[in-house]
Amino acid sequence: MKVNRRDLLGAVGVAGASTALGAMPAAAAGAKSGGRPFTPDWNSLAEGYSAPDWFRDAKFGMWAHWGPQCVPEAGDWYARDMYLQGSGAYNTHVRKYGHPSKVGFLDVIGQFKAENWNPERQLDLYTRAGAKYFVSMANHHDNFDNFNSPHPWNSTRVGPKRDIVGTWAKAARARGLRFGVSNHSAHSWHWYQTAYGYDAEGPMQGKRYDADWRTKADGKGTWWEGLDPQVLYNGPIMRIPDGYTNRTEADDWHRRTDSLWNEGKPPHRPDLAAAWARRCRALIDQYQPDLLYFDDFDLPMEEYGLEIAAYYYNANRRWHNGRLEAVLNVKTTPAQRRMAVVDDVERGGKTYIETYPWQTDTCIGGWHYSRGVYDRDGYKNATAVIHTLCDVVSKNGNLLLNVPMRGDGTIDEKEEAVVEGIAAWMGRYGGAIYGTRPWRVFGEGPGSGGGGMFSEAQRSYYKADDVRYVRKGEDVHALVLGWPDDGVVRLNRFANGNSIGRGQVERVTLFGDKTPLAFKRTDQGLEITLPTGAKEAIGVPLVLSGSGLVEGSVA
């Protein structure tokens, strides 16, 4: 279905746009291929943007969601949760490092060394696994930059004392991968306010945590000499009052007051919003990313986010001699903005073919490394990853996959085995996915795939009667998500008289093999006999060739 951008904008409305809806800015005209610059409003972004072909063709990327929070091997949100008394991260921190009134996250940063990091080897593995783009985390909510940043708490100055983003970028591009960066720092100003808290109960009751007392002067003679802890922790913007003596009530105060997933600017601290924008511009200018991911449900920091979006699009077009090759990811994008950015769904999917290209980002474990996930064999297997990829691609999406890294820069042997399993399937069948586009419907079978954020399962529940469809050229690819017990695939969409499967099927082959397969078309469906020697538990892609098979595809 063709959607007129101007009509959609006018009908739905564009909240936060700085230009009146009826007056589309001249700056938007021809912006994709060398027109006037983008301006910082949603109308300009929507009128001038469309997702580049490189992204639509790539389908599969890998992500290094890696930073100092991986050092404790205690999972996600460590730098925040270590300041919530009784949480798993708090208990881990007290056991491993000491009480957070004395030993804070600042001290964990000092142990982030990346001493065994071998980016070339890791990217060789990811390239073999079929990734066409690679994304490096530039920073997380812990407010630590993995690049040569104007923010002093960065990996070139402390911790590894290396430009992590720059090193990833060089190695990725040397392997022909498109390169992206993810930016999560806009939330640090409220996310970190727990560091100004205290224990509500127990022997350390009322003792404020390290952010509350540490100053630049305390660093004299230490590894962080010259740095200001208040710059790291952002200052006491929403400091919990004294007097809480119940841990549950103290936690509830944080949830209600300082933990709201706030996309706005920090109150009474315009310096933090301006500093965030400076860091974004430095990241864009130094590394010229093909993809910029914001871990936000909107462009962050209000007008600053719009300015950075326009800045990035204009810079990207300049790098590419007038062509716009940029991908800007934002999560849970409302329908009226999906032509301006590339919508991202965290750990979930869609139940329909999305009009505009989109992405799901997920992980085989947690976002940050967890020894507990390793010990309980909690990683997604290769089957779950490949099935997710097939489902997402059939709905006009891409899959961005993170493999959690330890603080020393390595992945463990169980994770490596999962990636090798992905590589084995993609090495044989990846070509059935790259460069494809959605067909008339996304598929058939009882498994529908996730719908919305955090809707995924850790294990695949798809079976051989679950099929996902894509098109490539004049062919339809039927991605069969399992191996049928009797060796016969049945495609119900191609039953005689079914208008969805209209057209003539003249030939069916297994992708990568030109040998015709035996098939028959009945009132129940298209029945295809698979070759026993090609048995693959994950599933196989079949190529349906003929006439009139792709006419009327939806995107």
mmCIF file of C-alpha atoms in Angstrom, residues 35 39 66 83 93 108 158 167-168 182 193 220 229 235-236 243 285 289 295 376 389 412-413 424 491 522:
data_model
loop_
_atom_site.group_PDB
_atom_site.id
_atom_site.type_symbol
_atom_site.label_atom_id
_atom_site.label_comp_id
_atom_site.label_asym_id
_atom_site.label_seq_id
_atom_site.Cartn_x
_atom_site.Cartn_y
_atom_site.Cartn_z
ATOM 1 C CA GLY A 35 18.320 18.729 -1.707
ATOM 2 C CA THR A 39 15.811 20.983 9.643
ATOM 3 C CA TRP A 66 29.574 -3.893 26.027
ATOM 4 C CA TYR A 83 22.371 1.200 44.728
ATOM 5 C CA HIS A 93 28.367 -5.617 44.823
ATOM 6 C CA VAL A 108 33.940 -0.786 38.923
ATOM 7 C CA VAL A 158 40.224 5.543 32.097
ATOM 8 C CA THR A 167 38.694 0.160 17.018
ATOM 9 C CA TRP A 168 35.434 -1.633 16.263
ATOM 10 C CA SER A 182 24.182 2.829 19.902
ATOM 11 C CA GLN A 193 19.827 9.000 40.986
ATOM 12 C CA LYS A 220 43.988 12.958 44.167
ATOM 13 C CA PRO A 229 32.592 11.987 40.145
ATOM 14 C CA GLY A 235 24.634 15.427 40.379
ATOM 15 C CA PRO A 236 21.724 15.069 42.862
ATOM 16 C CA GLY A 243 14.172 9.344 56.904
ATOM 17 C CA ASP A 285 31.711 13.411 13.314
ATOM 18 C CA PRO A 289 28.238 5.773 11.473
ATOM 19 C CA ASP A 295 17.671 3.695 23.241
ATOM 20 C CA ARG A 376 21.997 -22.240 33.923
ATOM 21 C CA LEU A 389 15.302 -13.732 11.709
ATOM 22 C CA ASP A 412 32.331 -17.510 26.529
ATOM 23 C CA GLU A 413 32.475 -20.888 24.817
ATOM 24 C CA ALA A 424 26.471 -22.993 9.803
ATOM 25 C CA LEU A 491 2.065 -24.749 1.851
ATOM 26 C CA THR A 522 -4.056 -29.658 -4.600
#
